[in-house]
Structure formats: structure tokens, C-alpha cells
Amino acid sequence: MEQRGNFTSKLGVVLAAAGSAVGLGNVWRFPTEVGNNGGAAFILIYLACVLFVGVPVMLSEFVIGRHTHSNTISAYNQLAPGKWWRIQGINGVFVAFVILSYYVVIAGWTLFYLVEAVMGNLKESADYTAYFNDFVSSPVSPLIYAVAFMALTHLVVVRGVQAGIEKCSKVMMPMLLLIIAVLVVCSFSMPGTSEGLRFLLQPDFSKVTPGVVLSAMGQAFFSLSLAMGCLCTYASYFGSDTNLFKTACSVSMIDTMVAVLSGFFIFPAVFSVSGVEANAGPGLVFITLPNVFNMAFQNVPVVGYVFTVLFYLLLLLAALTSSISLLESVTAYVVESLHQPRARASVYVSVLSMLLGVLCVYSFGPLSDVKLFGLTFFDLFDFVSSKILLPLGGILICLFTGWYLDRRLVLDEVTNQERLRFKLFRVYLFLIRYVVPIAIAAIFVNELI
Ligand code: PHE
């Protein structure tokens, strides 16, 4: 049996967990959702979801992970031997596996766009839509890039918790935050900024429906990496002096900040070029933005070049730190429960997930007409994981921590055996016992009906 790794510093803990949380969800999915769901009103609902649902669920995952110091499936088995709660452990690892398989597809596109941006090929395309469609529907390139990205992820995970995950997070996360700061400043110096800001800051509540609230909640779960075993697994590497509540707050704050800042540089840029729609859908970052960057910086092409390269580098770093946590969640299970050496476990998981990923890669090309329940494989995996399994997982985690686990155990864990004070314990307990499960269930049922 391999020795379990541990994060060695507080900074490492926060940056690794924030690395999992900050991902394509922040830079790609969040602005798209904001665009589709009425701008500022969506952001406000999203903030409420993070505060009242995200933080309590994250804290609960931390409690489970750190208390058991083991992978997600064993964690539930240890805390509730022989009980059906283990379903949530399995659900968590399973969802991580499924998400990894489609996450690498978009991450692969990002890698391709970064390479193209560096080579200066994104500048001159006359038709960005055709450019994008040609690439994603071709039978070879997107697959190669997805495999390359998966290989990068594997190379980090295989080095283990300290030398791989922690070390990379400490390099990549500060870079990512710096890039985003530069992009925001650049974007604010463009004309048309005020219109973009108005779109982000003026709420239009007429667009708010239960569907919008479900989207906000789904987005919060996805963006904070909740309910899929990633944070639970990372927490199993936390030391006994890690302040779980503080960490949950820092991670949620960094994640939300990056999402909102992404909106802050994307929308002003989009609005600075007339004739481009804000709600351009998932094509936003691959069709709209290269176009926008190019047009906005027509007079200073060098700035346009740097801006574009930085943007795709940002996306790539964000994607990588997240996919690492997805792969780690499943790998930790294979290492500990199936007794495989880490190197082999990581290869197994990467290869299997990539096989599933092929279906997702080809959902945009040769398999685009193959549909189950009216959805391509890619959309189906996304729908099942983020709209069904994640909310269900969220409910189970709350009920497990709030009702099943001994209250004393939970209190000891959040206070580090009473070495810390946690004044909000009752509020936390109330939220995970009643508010969060009821809220998730209500929105979920409403949506299904
Ligand atoms: N939170 C990541 C994002 O925002 C996605 C992710 C989901 C990562 C689940 C890990 C686990 O893109």
C-alpha cells in the first residue's frame, strides 16, 4: 500500500482546492450562463447559491474527507459501514469520471486555440464560426488535442499529492490570477465598456424563472467542484490544523471572484464591438471572443495578439488545475481501494475516461446525429452529471452530514477538536439539515415537472 500524501502548507491547501474550483466553468460556462439568463439578476442569484448552498456543502465535504483521510468511496464506507450512504461515495467518483471525459474535450479545444493563438493563426480568420466548426467536427485534430491534454493531466497526478498537485497549483494559480487581472485592465480600457458593465450590473428580474434558479445552482455546484468527490478527496490530504470553514470561504471567494472578473473582461470586450450578441452560447469563447479581440485591437495588433494568447493560456491553466482534481478523485480510489500503484492507476483512469471522451469529441463531428433522449453524448453527459447527479449528490451530502453523522464528530472536525471557535455552527447545521436539501429538491422537482 502506498503512503498517503498530504498538503504541506496552508497556501497549498487553498490553491489546490481553488485550482479544482476555478476552471472552464468560471471562464467559459459562467459568462455563457450570465448571457443566457439575464445578466445581473443571474449573478445575484448565483451569489446567493454560493453563499447559502455552496459554502455549507463544501464544508460538509471537507468534514467527510478530512475526518476519514481516505478516498471518497472508502470515506462513506468508513463513516457508515454497510449502509446505503455509500451510494453517494460511488456517485461522487462516478460523476468525476464522467465529467472528466467531456471536460477534456473542451480543454483540448483550448489547447488547440492556444497553439493557434501563439502561432498567430487566430488573427486572420475571416470566418471564425467556420474556423471553429471545421476544427471541432474534424475526425482527428480535436481527438489529438484532447488526448494531449489528458496526458498533461496525467503527468501531474502521477507525481502525487505534494510533488504533483500542490506544487503545480502553487505555480499555476498565481499565474492564472495575474493573467485575469491583466485582462480586466486591458478590457476596461476599450471603448464600449460601460454598456458591458450595465449588462453585468443592472438586474433584469423579469427573466428569472425556476429554470434560471436551477441553472444558477447547477452552475454553483459545477463551478465549486461540489458533490463529485474532488474536494472530499483533497480534504483527505488536509492536515489536522487546516481551518475547514476558512478554507471553504477562501475557495468559494476565489472561485466567485474569477467567474465575475471573467464576466468583467468578456462583456466589455464583447460590447465594444458592435453587432456581436452577448448571449452567443458556448461558442462565446471560441467564436465570439477571437473575433472581438481581433476587431477591438485592430489598430494595435500586438496588443490583440498578447491579449488572445493570454486569454487562452488562462483557460488552459484553469482547465488543467480542475482536470487534475477530477483525475485525482478517481485515481485515489483505484490506488487505495483497488490496491494499484499510483502510476498504473492514473493510466487506467485516464485511458478509460478518454475512451468515453471519444464519444464526446465526436459529438461535434461524426457522431453529431447520434442522439439519446434527444441529446448528443456530450450534452447527455453534461446534463446527467450537472443537472441530475450533482444536485442529488448535494442533497445526499447534506443529509449525511446533517442527520446521519454524529453532531459531535462534525463539530470536532470544524473546530479542529475545539482548538478553533466556530460561532456559525448552528447556522451551518440548520442550512445543511433543512434549507439546502429542501431548496435543491424544490428546484430540481420543479424543473423535472
Ligand atoms: N469546477 C470546475 C470548473 O469550474 C469543474 C470541475 C468540476 C472540476 C468538478 C472538478 C470537479 O470548471
GROMACS .gro file of C-alpha atoms and ligand atoms in nm:
model
  461
    1MET     CA    1   0.000   0.000   0.000
    2GLU     CA    2   0.135   0.343  -0.093
    3GLN     CA    3   0.187   0.607   0.170
    4ARG     CA    4  -0.085   0.871   0.168
    5GLY     CA    5   0.027   1.216   0.062
    6ASN     CA    6  -0.052   1.537   0.244
    7PHE     CA    7  -0.059   1.902   0.151
    8THR     CA    8   0.229   2.069   0.327
    9SER     CA    9   0.115   2.430   0.364
   10LYS     CA   10  -0.197   2.639   0.412
   11LEU     CA   11  -0.132   2.814   0.086
   12GLY     CA   12  -0.100   2.479  -0.088
   13VAL     CA   13  -0.435   2.371   0.055
   14VAL     CA   14  -0.620   2.681  -0.060
   15LEU     CA   15  -0.454   2.698  -0.401
   16ALA     CA   16  -0.509   2.330  -0.477
   17ALA     CA   17  -0.876   2.343  -0.378
   18ALA     CA   18  -0.923   2.673  -0.557
   19GLY     CA   19  -0.749   2.519  -0.856
   20SER     CA   20  -1.011   2.249  -0.863
   21ALA     CA   21  -1.289   2.503  -0.837
   22VAL     CA   22  -1.158   2.761  -1.081
   23GLY     CA   23  -1.192   2.604  -1.422
   24LEU     CA   24  -1.362   2.624  -1.756
   25GLY     CA   25  -1.679   2.665  -1.554
   26ASN     CA   26  -1.567   3.010  -1.450
   27VAL     CA   27  -1.431   3.145  -1.772
   28TRP     CA   28  -1.645   2.963  -2.023
   29ARG     CA   29  -1.967   2.843  -1.861
   30PHE     CA   30  -2.036   3.130  -1.622
   31PRO     CA   31  -2.031   3.414  -1.877
   32THR     CA   32  -2.241   3.200  -2.111
   33GLU     CA   33  -2.499   3.138  -1.840
   34VAL     CA   34  -2.497   3.506  -1.748
   35GLY     CA   35  -2.553   3.594  -2.112
   36ASN     CA   36  -2.839   3.347  -2.149
   37ASN     CA   37  -3.011   3.419  -1.820
   38GLY     CA   38  -3.045   3.792  -1.798
   39GLY     CA   39  -2.713   3.931  -1.678
   40ALA     CA   40  -2.702   4.084  -1.334
   41ALA     CA   41  -3.014   3.909  -1.200
   42PHE     CA   42  -2.847   3.577  -1.263
   43ILE     CA   43  -2.531   3.692  -1.091
   44LEU     CA   44  -2.723   3.789  -0.778
   45ILE     CA   45  -2.897   3.453  -0.762
   46TYR     CA   46  -2.566   3.285  -0.824
   47LEU     CA   47  -2.406   3.470  -0.533
   48ALA     CA   48  -2.688   3.359  -0.304
   49CYS     CA   49  -2.640   2.999  -0.420
   50VAL     CA   50  -2.269   3.014  -0.345
   51LEU     CA   51  -2.320   3.161   0.000
   52PHE     CA   52  -2.614   2.956   0.126
   53VAL     CA   53  -2.566   2.633  -0.067
   54GLY     CA   54  -2.209   2.619  -0.193
   55VAL     CA   55  -2.020   2.702   0.125
   56PRO     CA   56  -2.220   2.466   0.353
   57VAL     CA   57  -2.195   2.177   0.106
   58MET     CA   58  -1.822   2.238   0.060
   59LEU     CA   59  -1.768   2.246   0.434
   60SER     CA   60  -1.956   1.917   0.466
   61GLU     CA   61  -1.733   1.757   0.203
   62PHE     CA   62  -1.428   1.883   0.388
   63VAL     CA   63  -1.557   1.730   0.711
   64ILE     CA   64  -1.609   1.391   0.548
   65GLY     CA   65  -1.276   1.392   0.365
   66ARG     CA   66  -1.054   1.517   0.644
   67HIS     CA   67  -1.211   1.302   0.911
   68THR     CA   68  -1.160   0.980   0.719
   69HIS     CA   69  -0.835   1.062   0.536
   70SER     CA   70  -0.934   0.838   0.251
   71ASN     CA   71  -1.082   0.842  -0.096
   72THR     CA   72  -1.449   0.931  -0.134
   73ILE     CA   73  -1.589   0.581  -0.164
   74SER     CA   74  -1.399   0.449   0.138
   75ALA     CA   75  -1.487   0.763   0.329
   76TYR     CA   76  -1.858   0.682   0.321
   77ASN     CA   77  -1.789   0.315   0.386
   78GLN     CA   78  -1.589   0.408   0.693
   79LEU     CA   79  -1.841   0.651   0.833
   80ALA     CA   80  -2.146   0.440   0.756
   81PRO     CA   81  -2.034   0.078   0.716
   82GLY     CA   82  -2.282  -0.138   0.534
   83LYS     CA   83  -2.529   0.147   0.488
   84TRP     CA   84  -2.672   0.274   0.161
   85TRP     CA   85  -2.500   0.611   0.214
   86ARG     CA   86  -2.212   0.460   0.025
   87ILE     CA   87  -2.415   0.540  -0.286
   88GLN     CA   88  -2.301   0.897  -0.252
   89GLY     CA   89  -1.937   0.790  -0.240
   90ILE     CA   90  -1.985   0.593  -0.559
   91ASN     CA   91  -2.188   0.874  -0.714
   92GLY     CA   92  -1.909   1.122  -0.641
   93VAL     CA   93  -1.635   0.919  -0.801
   94PHE     CA   94  -1.857   0.819  -1.091
   95VAL     CA   95  -1.953   1.178  -1.169
   96ALA     CA   96  -1.590   1.286  -1.156
   97PHE     CA   97  -1.512   1.015  -1.409
   98VAL     CA   98  -1.794   1.120  -1.643
   99ILE     CA   99  -1.717   1.491  -1.615
  100LEU     CA  100  -1.350   1.425  -1.686
  101SER     CA  101  -1.448   1.253  -2.009
  102TYR     CA  102  -1.621   1.559  -2.153
  103TYR     CA  103  -1.415   1.819  -1.975
  104VAL     CA  104  -1.104   1.712  -2.167
  105VAL     CA  105  -1.286   1.777  -2.493
  106ILE     CA  106  -1.331   2.148  -2.425
  107ALA     CA  107  -0.989   2.159  -2.262
  108GLY     CA  108  -0.849   2.008  -2.582
  109TRP     CA  109  -1.012   2.285  -2.787
  110THR     CA  110  -0.849   2.532  -2.552
  111LEU     CA  111  -0.510   2.379  -2.608
  112PHE     CA  112  -0.564   2.396  -2.984
  113TYR     CA  113  -0.670   2.762  -2.967
  114LEU     CA  114  -0.369   2.845  -2.752
  115VAL     CA  115  -0.134   2.686  -3.004
  116GLU     CA  116  -0.310   2.868  -3.287
  117ALA     CA  117  -0.302   3.197  -3.098
  118VAL     CA  118   0.070   3.165  -3.030
  119MET     CA  119   0.136   3.095  -3.396
  120GLY     CA  120  -0.069   3.399  -3.489
  121ASN     CA  121  -0.326   3.196  -3.681
  122LEU     CA  122  -0.630   3.329  -3.499
  123LYS     CA  123  -0.576   3.680  -3.627
  124GLU     CA  124  -0.666   3.648  -3.986
  125SER     CA  125  -0.955   3.412  -3.998
  126ALA     CA  126  -1.231   3.573  -4.200
  127ASP     CA  127  -1.499   3.350  -4.058
  128TYR     CA  128  -1.450   3.242  -3.700
  129THR     CA  129  -1.761   3.028  -3.700
  130ALA     CA  130  -1.643   2.817  -3.990
  131TYR     CA  131  -1.297   2.801  -3.837
  132PHE     CA  132  -1.438   2.664  -3.513
  133ASN     CA  133  -1.683   2.426  -3.679
  134ASP     CA  134  -1.419   2.288  -3.912
  135PHE     CA  135  -1.193   2.216  -3.620
  136VAL     CA  136  -1.442   2.055  -3.381
  137SER     CA  137  -1.603   1.841  -3.648
  138SER     CA  138  -1.280   1.709  -3.795
  139PRO     CA  139  -1.213   1.345  -3.709
  140VAL     CA  140  -0.852   1.375  -3.596
  141SER     CA  141  -0.738   1.709  -3.453
  142PRO     CA  142  -0.982   1.750  -3.163
  143LEU     CA  143  -0.908   1.396  -3.054
  144ILE     CA  144  -0.534   1.455  -3.062
  145TYR     CA  145  -0.568   1.771  -2.855
  146ALA     CA  146  -0.798   1.605  -2.604
  147VAL     CA  147  -0.551   1.317  -2.564
  148ALA     CA  148  -0.262   1.563  -2.528
  149PHE     CA  149  -0.450   1.747  -2.256
  150MET     CA  150  -0.532   1.425  -2.075
  151ALA     CA  151  -0.164   1.332  -2.090
  152LEU     CA  152  -0.071   1.665  -1.928
  153THR     CA  153  -0.320   1.598  -1.651
  154HIS     CA  154  -0.183   1.251  -1.600
  155LEU     CA  155   0.174   1.381  -1.577
  156VAL     CA  156   0.080   1.592  -1.277
  157VAL     CA  157  -0.136   1.339  -1.097
  158VAL     CA  158   0.119   1.064  -1.134
  159ARG     CA  159   0.369   1.266  -0.928
  160GLY     CA  160   0.142   1.252  -0.631
  161VAL     CA  161  -0.012   1.497  -0.391
  162GLN     CA  162   0.287   1.706  -0.289
  163ALA     CA  163   0.521   1.699  -0.584
  164GLY     CA  164   0.240   1.695  -0.838
  165ILE     CA  165  -0.082   1.861  -0.730
  166GLU     CA  166   0.041   2.101  -0.462
  167LYS     CA  167   0.348   2.216  -0.647
  168CYS     CA  168   0.161   2.275  -0.973
  169SER     CA  169  -0.121   2.460  -0.802
  170LYS     CA  170   0.131   2.691  -0.638
  171VAL     CA  171   0.273   2.784  -0.976
  172MET     CA  172  -0.036   2.781  -1.194
  173MET     CA  173  -0.289   2.953  -0.970
  174PRO     CA  174  -0.089   3.274  -0.912
  175MET     CA  175  -0.021   3.288  -1.286
  176LEU     CA  176  -0.389   3.249  -1.355
  177LEU     CA  177  -0.487   3.527  -1.114
  178LEU     CA  178  -0.226   3.758  -1.261
  179ILE     CA  179  -0.345   3.695  -1.616
  180ILE     CA  180  -0.703   3.766  -1.524
  181ALA     CA  181  -0.602   4.096  -1.363
  182VAL     CA  182  -0.417   4.199  -1.680
  183LEU     CA  183  -0.714   4.104  -1.899
  184VAL     CA  184  -0.960   4.302  -1.688
  185VAL     CA  185  -0.743   4.613  -1.701
  186CYS     CA  186  -0.697   4.580  -2.078
  187SER     CA  187  -1.065   4.522  -2.133
  188PHE     CA  188  -1.163   4.826  -1.929
  189SER     CA  189  -0.953   5.045  -2.148
  190MET     CA  190  -1.165   4.964  -2.454
  191PRO     CA  191  -1.448   5.176  -2.579
  192GLY     CA  192  -1.797   5.045  -2.504
  193THR     CA  193  -1.703   4.927  -2.158
  194SER     CA  194  -1.999   5.099  -1.997
  195GLU     CA  195  -2.254   4.902  -2.197
  196GLY     CA  196  -2.090   4.577  -2.096
  197LEU     CA  197  -2.085   4.684  -1.734
  198ARG     CA  198  -2.450   4.784  -1.747
  199PHE     CA  199  -2.535   4.439  -1.875
  200LEU     CA  200  -2.344   4.286  -1.584
  201LEU     CA  201  -2.467   4.520  -1.314
  202GLN     CA  202  -2.828   4.606  -1.398
  203PRO     CA  203  -3.053   4.320  -1.295
  204ASP     CA  204  -3.348   4.228  -1.514
  205PHE     CA  205  -3.568   4.024  -1.280
  206SER     CA  206  -3.831   3.961  -1.546
  207LYS     CA  207  -3.602   3.691  -1.682
  208VAL     CA  208  -3.589   3.499  -1.355
  209THR     CA  209  -3.774   3.165  -1.368
  210PRO     CA  210  -3.729   2.846  -1.164
  211GLY     CA  211  -3.521   2.724  -1.456
  212VAL     CA  212  -3.287   3.019  -1.410
  213VAL     CA  213  -3.251   2.942  -1.041
  214LEU     CA  214  -3.174   2.578  -1.119
  215SER     CA  215  -2.915   2.690  -1.371
  216ALA     CA  216  -2.756   2.914  -1.109
  217MET     CA  217  -2.749   2.633  -0.858
  218GLY     CA  218  -2.616   2.383  -1.115
  219GLN     CA  219  -2.352   2.635  -1.212
  220ALA     CA  220  -2.254   2.687  -0.847
  221PHE     CA  221  -2.218   2.312  -0.792
  222PHE     CA  222  -2.017   2.270  -1.108
  223SER     CA  223  -1.802   2.574  -1.054
  224LEU     CA  224  -1.723   2.496  -0.691
  225SER     CA  225  -1.647   2.133  -0.783
  226LEU     CA  226  -1.907   2.013  -0.535
  227ALA     CA  227  -2.057   1.667  -0.496
  228MET     CA  228  -1.808   1.487  -0.714
  229GLY     CA  229  -1.557   1.366  -0.468
  230CYS     CA  230  -1.287   1.612  -0.573
  231LEU     CA  231  -1.296   1.835  -0.269
  232CYS     CA  232  -1.365   1.543  -0.040
  233THR     CA  233  -1.054   1.374  -0.179
  234TYR     CA  234  -0.846   1.691  -0.148
  235ALA     CA  235  -0.969   1.738   0.209
  236SER     CA  236  -0.840   1.391   0.289
  237TYR     CA  237  -0.492   1.539   0.232
  238PHE     CA  238  -0.552   1.835   0.465
  239GLY     CA  239  -0.353   1.849   0.789
  240SER     CA  240  -0.516   1.848   1.131
  241ASP     CA  241  -0.458   2.223   1.169
  242THR     CA  242  -0.637   2.327   0.849
  243ASN     CA  243  -0.930   2.554   0.928
  244LEU     CA  244  -1.206   2.395   0.722
  245PHE     CA  245  -1.455   2.680   0.734
  246LYS     CA  246  -1.197   2.943   0.645
  247THR     CA  247  -1.072   2.728   0.361
  248ALA     CA  248  -1.425   2.677   0.226
  249CYS     CA  249  -1.481   3.054   0.237
  250SER     CA  250  -1.149   3.135   0.068
  251VAL     CA  251  -1.203   2.881  -0.206
  252SER     CA  252  -1.559   2.997  -0.274
  253MET     CA  253  -1.445   3.357  -0.276
  254ILE     CA  254  -1.159   3.300  -0.519
  255ASP     CA  255  -1.384   3.094  -0.744
  256THR     CA  256  -1.659   3.353  -0.750
  257MET     CA  257  -1.414   3.635  -0.800
  258VAL     CA  258  -1.262   3.466  -1.103
  259ALA     CA  259  -1.607   3.397  -1.250
  260VAL     CA  260  -1.726   3.754  -1.205
  261LEU     CA  261  -1.397   3.900  -1.326
  262SER     CA  262  -1.423   3.682  -1.635
  263GLY     CA  263  -1.757   3.844  -1.698
  264PHE     CA  264  -1.592   4.180  -1.636
  265PHE     CA  265  -1.341   4.138  -1.912
  266ILE     CA  266  -1.552   3.939  -2.154
  267PHE     CA  267  -1.864   4.154  -2.172
  268PRO     CA  268  -1.699   4.494  -2.206
  269ALA     CA  269  -1.488   4.342  -2.483
  270VAL     CA  270  -1.796   4.195  -2.650
  271PHE     CA  271  -1.992   4.517  -2.626
  272SER     CA  272  -1.702   4.720  -2.754
  273VAL     CA  273  -1.755   4.562  -3.093
  274SER     CA  274  -2.094   4.638  -3.233
  275GLY     CA  275  -2.304   4.368  -3.391
  276VAL     CA  276  -2.189   4.090  -3.161
  277GLU     CA  277  -2.450   3.927  -2.940
  278ALA     CA  278  -2.375   3.884  -2.570
  279ASN     CA  279  -2.560   3.557  -2.541
  280ALA     CA  280  -2.358   3.383  -2.803
  281GLY     CA  281  -2.387   3.046  -2.628
  282PRO     CA  282  -2.098   2.805  -2.585
  283GLY     CA  283  -1.938   2.945  -2.897
  284LEU     CA  284  -1.871   3.258  -2.689
  285VAL     CA  285  -1.510   3.185  -2.610
  286PHE     CA  286  -1.419   3.009  -2.932
  287ILE     CA  287  -1.607   3.212  -3.191
  288THR     CA  288  -1.715   3.544  -3.049
  289LEU     CA  289  -1.407   3.628  -2.847
  290PRO     CA  290  -1.129   3.571  -3.100
  291ASN     CA  291  -1.335   3.782  -3.335
  292VAL     CA  292  -1.384   4.051  -3.074
  293PHE     CA  293  -1.019   4.059  -2.968
  294ASN     CA  294  -0.915   4.090  -3.326
  295MET     CA  295  -1.153   4.373  -3.409
  296ALA     CA  296  -1.107   4.561  -3.084
  297PHE     CA  297  -0.733   4.579  -3.124
  298GLN     CA  298  -0.726   4.635  -3.498
  299ASN     CA  299  -0.505   4.939  -3.462
  300VAL     CA  300  -0.262   4.779  -3.222
  301PRO     CA  301  -0.230   4.420  -3.341
  302VAL     CA  302   0.045   4.342  -3.093
  303VAL     CA  303  -0.189   4.405  -2.803
  304GLY     CA  304  -0.454   4.193  -2.972
  305TYR     CA  305  -0.202   3.913  -3.011
  306VAL     CA  306  -0.090   3.924  -2.648
  307PHE     CA  307  -0.447   3.955  -2.525
  308THR     CA  308  -0.557   3.649  -2.722
  309VAL     CA  309  -0.261   3.437  -2.616
  310LEU     CA  310  -0.309   3.532  -2.251
  311PHE     CA  311  -0.679   3.455  -2.270
  312TYR     CA  312  -0.629   3.101  -2.397
  313LEU     CA  313  -0.342   3.044  -2.158
  314LEU     CA  314  -0.578   3.145  -1.879
  315LEU     CA  315  -0.837   2.897  -1.999
  316LEU     CA  316  -0.579   2.622  -2.025
  317LEU     CA  317  -0.441   2.676  -1.675
  318ALA     CA  318  -0.790   2.687  -1.533
  319ALA     CA  319  -0.887   2.367  -1.712
  320LEU     CA  320  -0.572   2.187  -1.609
  321THR     CA  321  -0.596   2.252  -1.235
  322SER     CA  322  -0.956   2.129  -1.247
  323SER     CA  323  -0.899   1.818  -1.452
  324ILE     CA  324  -0.618   1.728  -1.214
  325SER     CA  325  -0.866   1.716  -0.930
  326LEU     CA  326  -1.112   1.510  -1.133
  327LEU     CA  327  -0.845   1.258  -1.221
  328GLU     CA  328  -0.715   1.254  -0.864
  329SER     CA  329  -1.061   1.183  -0.725
  330VAL     CA  330  -1.089   0.861  -0.927
  331THR     CA  331  -0.721   0.771  -0.907
  332ALA     CA  332  -0.719   0.792  -0.526
  333TYR     CA  333  -0.998   0.537  -0.522
  334VAL     CA  334  -0.815   0.299  -0.756
  335VAL     CA  335  -0.492   0.334  -0.557
  336GLU     CA  336  -0.643   0.283  -0.214
  337SER     CA  337  -0.933   0.052  -0.270
  338LEU     CA  338  -0.817  -0.150  -0.567
  339HIS     CA  339  -0.456  -0.152  -0.442
  340GLN     CA  340  -0.285  -0.034  -0.759
  341PRO     CA  341   0.035   0.169  -0.770
  342ARG     CA  342  -0.039   0.535  -0.844
  343ALA     CA  343   0.128   0.537  -1.185
  344ARG     CA  344  -0.076   0.245  -1.307
  345ALA     CA  345  -0.398   0.369  -1.151
  346SER     CA  346  -0.366   0.707  -1.316
  347VAL     CA  347  -0.302   0.547  -1.655
  348TYR     CA  348  -0.605   0.319  -1.620
  349VAL     CA  349  -0.835   0.603  -1.529
  350SER     CA  350  -0.703   0.838  -1.797
  351VAL     CA  351  -0.736   0.576  -2.069
  352LEU     CA  352  -1.084   0.464  -1.968
  353SER     CA  353  -1.207   0.817  -1.935
  354MET     CA  354  -1.054   0.904  -2.270
  355LEU     CA  355  -1.240   0.615  -2.432
  356LEU     CA  356  -1.562   0.768  -2.309
  357GLY     CA  357  -1.422   1.103  -2.415
  358VAL     CA  358  -1.401   0.984  -2.775
  359LEU     CA  359  -1.782   0.976  -2.782
  360CYS     CA  360  -1.782   1.336  -2.659
  361VAL     CA  361  -1.516   1.451  -2.904
  362TYR     CA  362  -1.718   1.306  -3.190
  363SER     CA  363  -2.044   1.453  -3.066
  364PHE     CA  364  -1.937   1.759  -3.264
  365GLY     CA  365  -1.843   1.564  -3.574
  366PRO     CA  366  -1.910   1.211  -3.696
  367LEU     CA  367  -2.148   1.134  -3.409
  368SER     CA  368  -2.337   1.461  -3.407
  369ASP     CA  369  -2.650   1.287  -3.531
  370VAL     CA  370  -2.639   1.009  -3.277
  371LYS     CA  371  -2.874   1.115  -3.001
  372LEU     CA  372  -3.003   0.960  -2.683
  373PHE     CA  373  -3.308   1.133  -2.533
  374GLY     CA  374  -3.258   1.399  -2.797
  375LEU     CA  375  -2.907   1.482  -2.676
  376THR     CA  376  -2.563   1.414  -2.819
  377PHE     CA  377  -2.327   1.217  -2.597
  378PHE     CA  378  -2.155   1.536  -2.491
  379ASP     CA  379  -2.480   1.710  -2.395
  380LEU     CA  380  -2.613   1.396  -2.234
  381PHE     CA  381  -2.309   1.355  -2.011
  382ASP     CA  382  -2.323   1.720  -1.918
  383PHE     CA  383  -2.696   1.707  -1.848
  384VAL     CA  384  -2.689   1.388  -1.645
  385SER     CA  385  -2.394   1.499  -1.437
  386SER     CA  386  -2.456   1.866  -1.375
  387LYS     CA  387  -2.835   1.875  -1.377
  388ILE     CA  388  -2.915   1.540  -1.212
  389LEU     CA  389  -2.629   1.369  -1.031
  390LEU     CA  390  -2.473   1.683  -0.884
  391PRO     CA  391  -2.791   1.817  -0.723
  392LEU     CA  392  -2.877   1.469  -0.595
  393GLY     CA  393  -2.526   1.434  -0.459
  394GLY     CA  394  -2.560   1.773  -0.293
  395ILE     CA  395  -2.877   1.663  -0.113
  396LEU     CA  396  -2.718   1.337   0.000
  397ILE     CA  397  -2.406   1.507   0.132
  398CYS     CA  398  -2.614   1.750   0.338
  399LEU     CA  399  -2.845   1.483   0.476
  400PHE     CA  400  -2.550   1.262   0.556
  401THR     CA  401  -2.356   1.530   0.740
  402GLY     CA  402  -2.658   1.699   0.894
  403TRP     CA  403  -2.864   1.399   1.006
  404TYR     CA  404  -2.661   1.081   0.994
  405LEU     CA  405  -2.321   1.183   1.125
  406ASP     CA  406  -2.278   1.236   1.494
  407ARG     CA  407  -2.310   1.605   1.567
  408ARG     CA  408  -2.008   1.584   1.795
  409LEU     CA  409  -1.793   1.441   1.517
  410VAL     CA  410  -1.890   1.724   1.284
  411LEU     CA  411  -1.830   1.988   1.550
  412ASP     CA  412  -1.491   1.840   1.640
  413GLU     CA  413  -1.393   1.840   1.277
  414VAL     CA  414  -1.490   2.202   1.202
  415THR     CA  415  -1.329   2.324   1.524
  416ASN     CA  416  -1.016   2.109   1.492
  417GLN     CA  417  -1.101   1.926   1.816
  418GLU     CA  418  -1.210   2.251   1.984
  419ARG     CA  419  -0.888   2.431   1.911
  420LEU     CA  420  -1.087   2.678   1.698
  421ARG     CA  421  -1.413   2.856   1.755
  422PHE     CA  422  -1.689   2.820   1.501
  423LYS     CA  423  -1.969   3.052   1.600
  424LEU     CA  424  -2.181   2.973   1.297
  425PHE     CA  425  -2.212   2.604   1.376
  426ARG     CA  426  -2.586   2.622   1.441
  427VAL     CA  427  -2.647   2.824   1.129
  428TYR     CA  428  -2.441   2.574   0.932
  429LEU     CA  429  -2.632   2.282   1.079
  430PHE     CA  430  -2.965   2.447   1.008
  431LEU     CA  431  -2.865   2.513   0.649
  432ILE     CA  432  -2.749   2.159   0.574
  433ARG     CA  433  -3.034   1.994   0.761
  434TYR     CA  434  -3.322   2.189   0.615
  435VAL     CA  435  -3.255   2.479   0.385
  436VAL     CA  436  -3.011   2.331   0.134
  437PRO     CA  437  -3.179   1.992   0.080
  438ILE     CA  438  -3.524   2.148   0.052
  439ALA     CA  439  -3.404   2.421  -0.181
  440ILE     CA  440  -3.223   2.180  -0.409
  441ALA     CA  441  -3.513   1.934  -0.407
  442ALA     CA  442  -3.774   2.200  -0.480
  443ILE     CA  443  -3.591   2.346  -0.774
  444PHE     CA  444  -3.499   2.005  -0.902
  445VAL     CA  445  -3.857   1.871  -0.893
  446ASN     CA  446  -3.991   2.187  -1.043
  447GLU     CA  447  -3.753   2.153  -1.332
  448LEU     CA  448  -3.837   1.787  -1.391
  449ILE     CA  449  -4.208   1.858  -1.396
  450PHE     N1  450  -1.507   2.344  -1.102
  450PHE     C1  451  -1.454   2.322  -1.231
  450PHE     C2  452  -1.488   2.436  -1.320
  450PHE     O1  453  -1.538   2.534  -1.280
  450PHE     C3  454  -1.505   2.198  -1.294
  450PHE     C4  455  -1.487   2.083  -1.211
  450PHE     C5  456  -1.593   2.013  -1.180
  450PHE     C6  457  -1.365   2.049  -1.160
  450PHE     C7  458  -1.581   1.908  -1.095
  450PHE     C8  459  -1.353   1.946  -1.077
  450PHE     C9  460  -1.461   1.876  -1.043
  450PHE     O2  461  -1.463   2.429  -1.438
   0.00000   0.00000   0.00000
